[in-house]
Short mmCIF file of C-alpha atoms and ligand atoms in Angstrom, two decimals:
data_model
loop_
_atom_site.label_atom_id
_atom_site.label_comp_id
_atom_site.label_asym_id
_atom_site.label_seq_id
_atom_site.Cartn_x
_atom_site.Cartn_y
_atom_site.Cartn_z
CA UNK U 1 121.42 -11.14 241.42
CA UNK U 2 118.79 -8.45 242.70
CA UNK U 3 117.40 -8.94 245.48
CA UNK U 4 113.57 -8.94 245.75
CA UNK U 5 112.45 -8.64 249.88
CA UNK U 6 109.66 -7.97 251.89
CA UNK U 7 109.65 -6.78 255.07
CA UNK U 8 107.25 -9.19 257.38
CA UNK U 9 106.68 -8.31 260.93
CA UNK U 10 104.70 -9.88 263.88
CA UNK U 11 101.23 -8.69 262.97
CA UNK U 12 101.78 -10.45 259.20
CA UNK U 13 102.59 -13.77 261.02
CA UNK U 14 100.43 -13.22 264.13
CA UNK U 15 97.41 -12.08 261.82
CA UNK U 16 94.24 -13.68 261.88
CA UNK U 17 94.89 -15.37 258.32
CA UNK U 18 98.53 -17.00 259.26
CA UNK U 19 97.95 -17.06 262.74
CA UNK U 20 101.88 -18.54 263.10
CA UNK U 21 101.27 -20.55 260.54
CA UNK U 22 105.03 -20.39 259.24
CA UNK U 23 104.55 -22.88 256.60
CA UNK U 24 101.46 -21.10 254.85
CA UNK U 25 103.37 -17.89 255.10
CA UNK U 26 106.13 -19.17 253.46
CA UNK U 27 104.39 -20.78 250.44
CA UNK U 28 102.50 -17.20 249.56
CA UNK U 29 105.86 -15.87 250.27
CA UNK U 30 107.20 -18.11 247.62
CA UNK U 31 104.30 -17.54 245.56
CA UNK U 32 105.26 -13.70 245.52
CA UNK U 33 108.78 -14.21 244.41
CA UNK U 34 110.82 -12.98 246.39
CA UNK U 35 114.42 -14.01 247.38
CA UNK U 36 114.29 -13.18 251.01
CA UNK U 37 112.96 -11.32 253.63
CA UNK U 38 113.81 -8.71 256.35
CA UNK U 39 112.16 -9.22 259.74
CA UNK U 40 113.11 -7.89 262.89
CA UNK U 41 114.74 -10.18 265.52
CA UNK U 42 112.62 -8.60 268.55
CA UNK U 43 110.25 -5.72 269.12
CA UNK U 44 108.54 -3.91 271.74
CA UNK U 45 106.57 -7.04 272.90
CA UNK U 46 110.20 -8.92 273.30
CA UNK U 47 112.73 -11.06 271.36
CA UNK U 48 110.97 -13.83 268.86
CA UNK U 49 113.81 -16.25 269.18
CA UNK U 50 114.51 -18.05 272.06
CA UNK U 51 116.83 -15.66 274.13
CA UNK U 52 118.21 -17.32 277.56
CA UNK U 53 118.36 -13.64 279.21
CA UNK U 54 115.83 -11.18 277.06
CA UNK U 55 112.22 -11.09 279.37
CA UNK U 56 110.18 -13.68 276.69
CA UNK U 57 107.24 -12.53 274.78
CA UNK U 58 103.77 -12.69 274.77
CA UNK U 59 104.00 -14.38 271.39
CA UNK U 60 105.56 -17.57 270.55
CA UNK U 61 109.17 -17.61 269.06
CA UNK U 62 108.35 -18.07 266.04
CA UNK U 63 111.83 -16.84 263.80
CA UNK U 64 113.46 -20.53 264.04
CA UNK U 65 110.21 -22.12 262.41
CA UNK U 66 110.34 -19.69 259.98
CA UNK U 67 113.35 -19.68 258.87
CA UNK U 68 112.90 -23.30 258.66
CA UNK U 69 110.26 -23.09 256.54
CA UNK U 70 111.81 -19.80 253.51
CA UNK U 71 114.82 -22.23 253.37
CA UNK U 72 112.83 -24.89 251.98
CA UNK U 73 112.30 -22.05 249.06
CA UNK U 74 115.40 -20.60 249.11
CA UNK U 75 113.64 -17.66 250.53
CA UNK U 76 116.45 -16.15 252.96
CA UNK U 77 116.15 -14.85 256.05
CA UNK U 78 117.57 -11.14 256.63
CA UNK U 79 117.04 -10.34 260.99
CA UNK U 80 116.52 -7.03 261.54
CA UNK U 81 118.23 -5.62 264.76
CA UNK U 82 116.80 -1.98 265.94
CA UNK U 83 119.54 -0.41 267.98
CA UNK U 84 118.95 2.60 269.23
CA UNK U 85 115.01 2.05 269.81
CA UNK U 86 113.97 0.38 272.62
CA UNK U 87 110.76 0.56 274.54
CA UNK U 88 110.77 -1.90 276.96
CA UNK U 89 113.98 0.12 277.94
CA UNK U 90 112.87 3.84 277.82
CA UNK U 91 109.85 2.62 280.16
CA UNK U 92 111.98 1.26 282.59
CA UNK U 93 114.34 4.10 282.29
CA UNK U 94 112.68 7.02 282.26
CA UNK U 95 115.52 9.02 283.35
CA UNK U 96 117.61 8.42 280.96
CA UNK U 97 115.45 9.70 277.82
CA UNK U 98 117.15 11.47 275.23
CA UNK U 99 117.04 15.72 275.54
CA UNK U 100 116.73 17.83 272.87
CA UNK U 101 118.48 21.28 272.52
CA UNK U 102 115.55 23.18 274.33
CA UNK U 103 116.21 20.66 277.49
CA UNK U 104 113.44 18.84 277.31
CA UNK U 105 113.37 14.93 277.44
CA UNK U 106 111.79 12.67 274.40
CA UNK U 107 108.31 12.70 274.54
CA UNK U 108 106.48 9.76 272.58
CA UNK U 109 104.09 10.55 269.95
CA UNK U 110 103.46 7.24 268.68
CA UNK U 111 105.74 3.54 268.79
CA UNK U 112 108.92 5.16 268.61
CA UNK U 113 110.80 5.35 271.70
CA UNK U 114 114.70 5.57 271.41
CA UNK U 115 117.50 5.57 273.73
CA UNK U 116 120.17 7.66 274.08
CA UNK U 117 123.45 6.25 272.08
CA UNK U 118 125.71 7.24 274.19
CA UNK U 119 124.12 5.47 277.07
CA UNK U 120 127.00 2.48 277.45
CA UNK U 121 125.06 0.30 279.88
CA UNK U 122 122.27 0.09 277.33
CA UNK U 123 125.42 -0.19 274.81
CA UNK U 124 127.05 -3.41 276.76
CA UNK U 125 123.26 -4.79 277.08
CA UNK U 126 122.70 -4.52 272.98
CA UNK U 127 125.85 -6.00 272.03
CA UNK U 128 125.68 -9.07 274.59
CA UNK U 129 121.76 -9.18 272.87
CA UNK U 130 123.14 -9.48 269.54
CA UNK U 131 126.18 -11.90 270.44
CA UNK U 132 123.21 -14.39 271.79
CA UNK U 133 120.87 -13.97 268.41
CA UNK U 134 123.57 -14.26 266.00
CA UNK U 135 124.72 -17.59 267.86
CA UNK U 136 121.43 -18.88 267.99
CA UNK U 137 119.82 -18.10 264.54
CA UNK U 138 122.65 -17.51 262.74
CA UNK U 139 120.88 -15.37 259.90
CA UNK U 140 121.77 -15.49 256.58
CA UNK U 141 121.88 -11.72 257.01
CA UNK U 142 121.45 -8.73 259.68
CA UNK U 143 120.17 -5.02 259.04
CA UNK U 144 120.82 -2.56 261.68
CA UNK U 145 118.17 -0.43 262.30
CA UNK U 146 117.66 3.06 264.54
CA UNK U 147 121.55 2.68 264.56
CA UNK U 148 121.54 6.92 264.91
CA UNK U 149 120.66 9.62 267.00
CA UNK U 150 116.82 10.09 267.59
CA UNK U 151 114.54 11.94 265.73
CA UNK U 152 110.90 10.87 264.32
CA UNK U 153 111.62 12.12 260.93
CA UNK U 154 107.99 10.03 259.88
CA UNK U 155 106.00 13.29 260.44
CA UNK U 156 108.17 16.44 259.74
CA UNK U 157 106.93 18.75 256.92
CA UNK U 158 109.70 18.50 254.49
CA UNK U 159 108.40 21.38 252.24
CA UNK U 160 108.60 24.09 254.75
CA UNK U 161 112.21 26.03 254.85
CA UNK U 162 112.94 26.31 258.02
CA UNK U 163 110.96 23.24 259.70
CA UNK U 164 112.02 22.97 263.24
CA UNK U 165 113.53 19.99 263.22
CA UNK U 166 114.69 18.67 267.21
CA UNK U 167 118.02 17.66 267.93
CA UNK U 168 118.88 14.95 270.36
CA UNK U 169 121.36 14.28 272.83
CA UNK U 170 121.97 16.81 275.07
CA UNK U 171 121.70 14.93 278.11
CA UNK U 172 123.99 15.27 281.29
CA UNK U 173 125.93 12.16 279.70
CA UNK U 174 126.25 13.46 276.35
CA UNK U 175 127.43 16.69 277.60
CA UNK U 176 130.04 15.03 279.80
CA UNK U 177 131.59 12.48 277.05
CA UNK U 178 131.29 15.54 274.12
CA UNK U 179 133.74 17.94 276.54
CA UNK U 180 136.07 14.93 277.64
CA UNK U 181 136.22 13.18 274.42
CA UNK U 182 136.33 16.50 272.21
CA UNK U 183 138.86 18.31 274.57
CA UNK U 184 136.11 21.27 274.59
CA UNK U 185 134.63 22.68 278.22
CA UNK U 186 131.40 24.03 278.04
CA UNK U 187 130.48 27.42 280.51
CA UNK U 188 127.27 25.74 281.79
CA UNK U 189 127.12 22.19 281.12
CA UNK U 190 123.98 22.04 284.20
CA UNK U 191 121.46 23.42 282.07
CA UNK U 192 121.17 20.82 278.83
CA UNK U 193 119.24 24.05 277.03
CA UNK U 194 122.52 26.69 277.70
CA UNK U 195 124.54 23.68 276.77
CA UNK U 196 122.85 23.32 273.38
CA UNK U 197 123.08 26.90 272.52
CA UNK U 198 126.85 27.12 272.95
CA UNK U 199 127.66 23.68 271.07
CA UNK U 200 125.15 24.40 268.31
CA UNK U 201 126.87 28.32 268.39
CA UNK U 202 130.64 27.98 269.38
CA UNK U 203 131.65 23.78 268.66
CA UNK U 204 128.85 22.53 265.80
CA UNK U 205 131.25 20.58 263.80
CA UNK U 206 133.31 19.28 266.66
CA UNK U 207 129.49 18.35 267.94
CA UNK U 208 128.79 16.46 265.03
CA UNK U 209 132.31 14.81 264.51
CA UNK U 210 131.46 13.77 267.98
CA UNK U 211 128.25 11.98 267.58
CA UNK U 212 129.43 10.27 264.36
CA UNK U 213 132.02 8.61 266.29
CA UNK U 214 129.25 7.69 268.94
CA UNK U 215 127.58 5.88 265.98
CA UNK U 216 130.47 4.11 264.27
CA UNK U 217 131.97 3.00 267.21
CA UNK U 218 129.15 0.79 267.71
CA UNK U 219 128.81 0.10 263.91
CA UNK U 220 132.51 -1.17 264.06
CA UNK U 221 131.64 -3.28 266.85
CA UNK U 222 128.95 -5.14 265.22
CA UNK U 223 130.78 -5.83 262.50
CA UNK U 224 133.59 -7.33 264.35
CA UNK U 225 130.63 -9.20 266.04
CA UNK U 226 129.57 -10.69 262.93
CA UNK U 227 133.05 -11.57 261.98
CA UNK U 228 133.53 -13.16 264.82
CA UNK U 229 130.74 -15.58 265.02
CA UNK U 230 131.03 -16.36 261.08
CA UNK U 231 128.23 -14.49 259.52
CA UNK U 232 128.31 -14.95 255.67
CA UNK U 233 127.60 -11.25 255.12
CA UNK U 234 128.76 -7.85 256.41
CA UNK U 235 125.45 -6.41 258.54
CA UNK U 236 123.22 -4.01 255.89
CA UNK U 237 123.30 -0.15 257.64
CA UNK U 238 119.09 1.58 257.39
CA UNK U 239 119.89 5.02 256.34
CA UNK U 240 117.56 8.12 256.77
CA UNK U 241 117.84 9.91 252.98
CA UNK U 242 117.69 13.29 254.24
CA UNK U 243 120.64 14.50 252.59
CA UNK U 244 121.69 14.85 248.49
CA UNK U 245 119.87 17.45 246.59
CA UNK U 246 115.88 17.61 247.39
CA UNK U 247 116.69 19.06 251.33
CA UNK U 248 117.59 21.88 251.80
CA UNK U 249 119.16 21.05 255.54
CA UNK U 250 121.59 18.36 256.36
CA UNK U 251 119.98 16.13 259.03
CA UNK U 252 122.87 13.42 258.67
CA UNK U 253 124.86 14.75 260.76
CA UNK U 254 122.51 15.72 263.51
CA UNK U 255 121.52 11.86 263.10
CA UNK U 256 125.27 11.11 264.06
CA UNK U 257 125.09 9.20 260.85
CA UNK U 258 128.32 10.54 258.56
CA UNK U 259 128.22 8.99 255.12
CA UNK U 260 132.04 9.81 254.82
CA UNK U 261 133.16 8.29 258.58
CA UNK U 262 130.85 4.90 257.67
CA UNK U 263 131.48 4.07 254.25
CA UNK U 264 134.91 2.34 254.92
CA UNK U 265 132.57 -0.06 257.59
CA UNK U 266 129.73 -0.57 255.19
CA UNK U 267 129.18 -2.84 252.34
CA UNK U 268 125.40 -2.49 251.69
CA UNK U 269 123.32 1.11 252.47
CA UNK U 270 120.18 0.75 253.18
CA UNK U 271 118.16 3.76 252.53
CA UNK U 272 114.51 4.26 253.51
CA UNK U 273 113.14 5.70 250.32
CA UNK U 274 109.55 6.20 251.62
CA UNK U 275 109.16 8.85 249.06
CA UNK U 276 105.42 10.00 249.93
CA UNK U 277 106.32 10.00 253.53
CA UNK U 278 109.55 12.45 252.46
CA UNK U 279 106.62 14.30 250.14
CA UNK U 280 108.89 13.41 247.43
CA UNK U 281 107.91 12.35 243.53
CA UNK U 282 108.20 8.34 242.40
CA UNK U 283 111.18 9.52 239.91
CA UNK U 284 113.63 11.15 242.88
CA UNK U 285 113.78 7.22 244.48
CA UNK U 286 115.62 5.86 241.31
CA UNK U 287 117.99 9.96 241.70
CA UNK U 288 118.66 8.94 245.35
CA UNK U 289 119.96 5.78 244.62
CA UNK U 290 122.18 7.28 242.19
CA UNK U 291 123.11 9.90 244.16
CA UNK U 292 123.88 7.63 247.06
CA UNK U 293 126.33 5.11 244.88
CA UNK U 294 128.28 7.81 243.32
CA UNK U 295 128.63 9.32 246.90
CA UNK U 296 129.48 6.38 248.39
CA UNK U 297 130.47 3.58 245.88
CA UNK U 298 128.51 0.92 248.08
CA UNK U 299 126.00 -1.13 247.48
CA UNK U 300 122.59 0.13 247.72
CA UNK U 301 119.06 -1.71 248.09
CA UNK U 302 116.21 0.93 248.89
CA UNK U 303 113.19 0.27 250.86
CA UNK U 304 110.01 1.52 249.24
CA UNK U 305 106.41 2.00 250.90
CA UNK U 306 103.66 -0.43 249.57
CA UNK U 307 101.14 2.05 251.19
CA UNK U 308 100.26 4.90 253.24
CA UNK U 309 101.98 6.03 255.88
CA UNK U 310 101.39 8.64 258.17
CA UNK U 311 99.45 10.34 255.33
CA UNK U 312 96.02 11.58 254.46
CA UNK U 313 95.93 10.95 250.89
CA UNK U 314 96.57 6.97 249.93
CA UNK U 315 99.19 5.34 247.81
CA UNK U 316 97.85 4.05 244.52
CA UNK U 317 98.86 0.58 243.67
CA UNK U 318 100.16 2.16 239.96
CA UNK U 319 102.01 4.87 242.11
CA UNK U 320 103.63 2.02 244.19
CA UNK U 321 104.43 -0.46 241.58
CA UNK U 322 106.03 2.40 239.56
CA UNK U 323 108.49 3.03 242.16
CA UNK U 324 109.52 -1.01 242.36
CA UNK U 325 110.42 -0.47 238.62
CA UNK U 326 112.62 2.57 239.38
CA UNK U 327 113.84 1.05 242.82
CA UNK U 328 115.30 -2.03 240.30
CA UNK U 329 116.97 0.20 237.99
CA UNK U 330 120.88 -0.36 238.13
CA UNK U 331 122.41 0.30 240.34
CA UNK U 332 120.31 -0.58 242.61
CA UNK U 333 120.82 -4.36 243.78
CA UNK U 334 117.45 -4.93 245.01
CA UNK U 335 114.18 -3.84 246.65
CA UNK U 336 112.96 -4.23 249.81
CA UNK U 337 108.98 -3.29 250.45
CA UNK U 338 107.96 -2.02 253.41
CA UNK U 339 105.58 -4.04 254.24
CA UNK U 340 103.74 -7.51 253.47
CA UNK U 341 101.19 -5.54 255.78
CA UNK U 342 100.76 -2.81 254.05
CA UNK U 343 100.80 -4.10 250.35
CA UNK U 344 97.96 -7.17 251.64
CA UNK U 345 95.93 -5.11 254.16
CA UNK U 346 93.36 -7.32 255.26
CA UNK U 347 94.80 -9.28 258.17
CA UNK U 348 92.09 -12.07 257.58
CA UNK U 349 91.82 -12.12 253.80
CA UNK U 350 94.35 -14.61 251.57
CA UNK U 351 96.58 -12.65 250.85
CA UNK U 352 97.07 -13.99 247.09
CA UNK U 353 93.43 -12.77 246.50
CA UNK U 354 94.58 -9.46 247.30
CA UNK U 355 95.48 -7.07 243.96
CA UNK U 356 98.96 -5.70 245.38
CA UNK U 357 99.82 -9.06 246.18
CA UNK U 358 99.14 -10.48 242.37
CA UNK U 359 100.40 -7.17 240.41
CA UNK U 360 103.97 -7.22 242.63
CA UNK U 361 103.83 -10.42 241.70
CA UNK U 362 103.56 -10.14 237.90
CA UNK U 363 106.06 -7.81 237.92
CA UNK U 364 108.72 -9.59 239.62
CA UNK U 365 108.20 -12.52 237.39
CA UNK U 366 108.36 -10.20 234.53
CA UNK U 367 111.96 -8.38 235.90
CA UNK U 368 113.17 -11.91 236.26
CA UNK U 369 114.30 -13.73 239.84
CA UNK U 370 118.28 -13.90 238.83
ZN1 ZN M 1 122.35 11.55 275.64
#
């Protein structure tokens, strides 16, 4: 069966229409068609689940009553668990900010504020945060998100050659576990910039063969988390789709995030196929997907933008709803649309009044539910 999500986040249930109203939400929800949703467990504001250690939000926990309320549906729940993105944490820790290969420290442009993945108290503190969630809500599914190496890839200019594009970590702990782990010593490992030169120079693939096992270390262990406390299905991986045909650089690996060392961890990829965003047309969403299941022989289910992000220009509803008909196309096993908030805009409107919300709507009813 393909799935059919939407991705629902605090403002959607915190909006002036809902107002934590889980039951309303979950009757438009219903309404819509769709078989679950993907929301994530906590944000910068806290966790929305009742966490016995996590500093509470300003906002009710609201995840157990909704849940509650999809299952009546059969609309399931998919928690969404951002790794390597953390603000609460990069405020408090301003030290430890990730350092690009000119030596200077992360600088926030906007809500994005990672943390270094190599940083293993943050590691220990993630890992005992997702032990306590699964236990408590045990999801019918989680999606790892931010599990990678920084980089805000939201606003690059993909159709400039040459785009400087930053590359994180090359902080005094990233240098240390690089030369210890990768048997390589480094002539100036003080300077992060004089570091960066000579990796990116003398040890690049050793450098990147390095960060991948950074990232699938903690991949494996979340998995083996899952297993442990009984969770139905293997956690999805988000995937930046900055690789295959239509870029001419190879950001993967700088991301830490090696198709070839995952895949034997992975079930489902999750790539975010926000194709204006990537300046890229509606048809290259359904390529991707093809080139990403003949690379990988996983399953794949996209994410698509319902509207405009970061851009000038807006994204027509026909532009959108073409790219759900190409996102279905086999063999893709789903769709997940980024966001209720985006494709219903008005955060005190109904949202069933809203055209997006009727026209996705027609068109999942007329690509069947499974
Ligand atoms: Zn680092």
């Amino acid at each position: 069966m393909q799935e059919r999500i939407i991705k629902i986040y605090r403002t959607t249930i915190g909006s002036q229409y809902y107002h934590y109203n889980c039951n309303k939400l979950a009757e438009d929800l219903n309404d819509l068609g769709v078989t679950a949703i993907m929301t994530p467990a906590y944000d910068e504001t806290g966790p929305h689940y009742p966490s016995s250690f996590l500093k509470k939000s300003e906002t009710p926990p609201y995840l157990p009553q909704l849940v509650k309320a999809l299952k009546q549906y059969n609309i399931r729940t998919i928690l969404t668990a951002p790794i390597f993105h953390d603000p609460q944490y990069f405020d408090a820790h301003p030290d430890r900010a990730p350092v690009d290969q000119l030596g200077n420290p992360f600088q926030p442009t906007d809500w994005y504020k990672p943390v270094c993945p190599s940083d293993r108290e943050f590691r220990e503190l993630r890992l005992r945060q997702l032990r306590e969630l699964l236990r408590i809500m045990k999801p019918d599914g989680l999606s790892l998100d931010f599990i990678r190496f920084p980089l805000f890839w939201e606003t690059l200019d993909y159709t400039q050659p040459g785009t400087a594009i930053p590359e994180f970590c090359f902080c005094s702990r990233c240098l240390k576990a690089f030369q210890i782990t990768m048997h390589v010593a480094l002539s100036d490992h003080e300077s992060s910039a004089k570091a960066a030169t000579q990796i990116l120079q003398t040890f690049p693939t050793k450098w990147h063969e390095w960060k991948g096992r950074v990232i699938k270390s903690f991949v494996k262990k979340t998995f083996s988390l899952a297993r442990q406390l009984s969770l139905e299905t293997s956690p999805i991986l988000h995937f930046i789709p900055l690789d295959g045909p239509a870029f001419p650089f190879d950001v993967q690996q700088r991301l830490g995030q090696r198709l070839a060392a995952l895949s034997p961890e992975v079930d489902t990829i999750h790539p975010l196929l926000y194709h204006q965003v990537l300046q890229q047309s509606p048809g290259w969403v359904h390529q991707y997907i093809q080139y990403l299941a003949q690379t990988t022989h996983k399953h794949i289910l996209p994410a698509i933008q319902a509207g405009r992000i970061y851009k000038p220009a807006e994204l027509p509803l026909s532009e959108f709803l073409e790219v759900v008909h190409l996102a279905l196309l086999p063999p893709s096993r789903g769709v997940a649309i980024f966001s209720y908030d985006l494709l219903c805009p008005s955060s005190h409107a109904n949202p069933r009044e809203s055209e997006g919300f009727q026209r996705l709507k027609a068109l999942f009813s007329h690509t069947g539910r499974g």
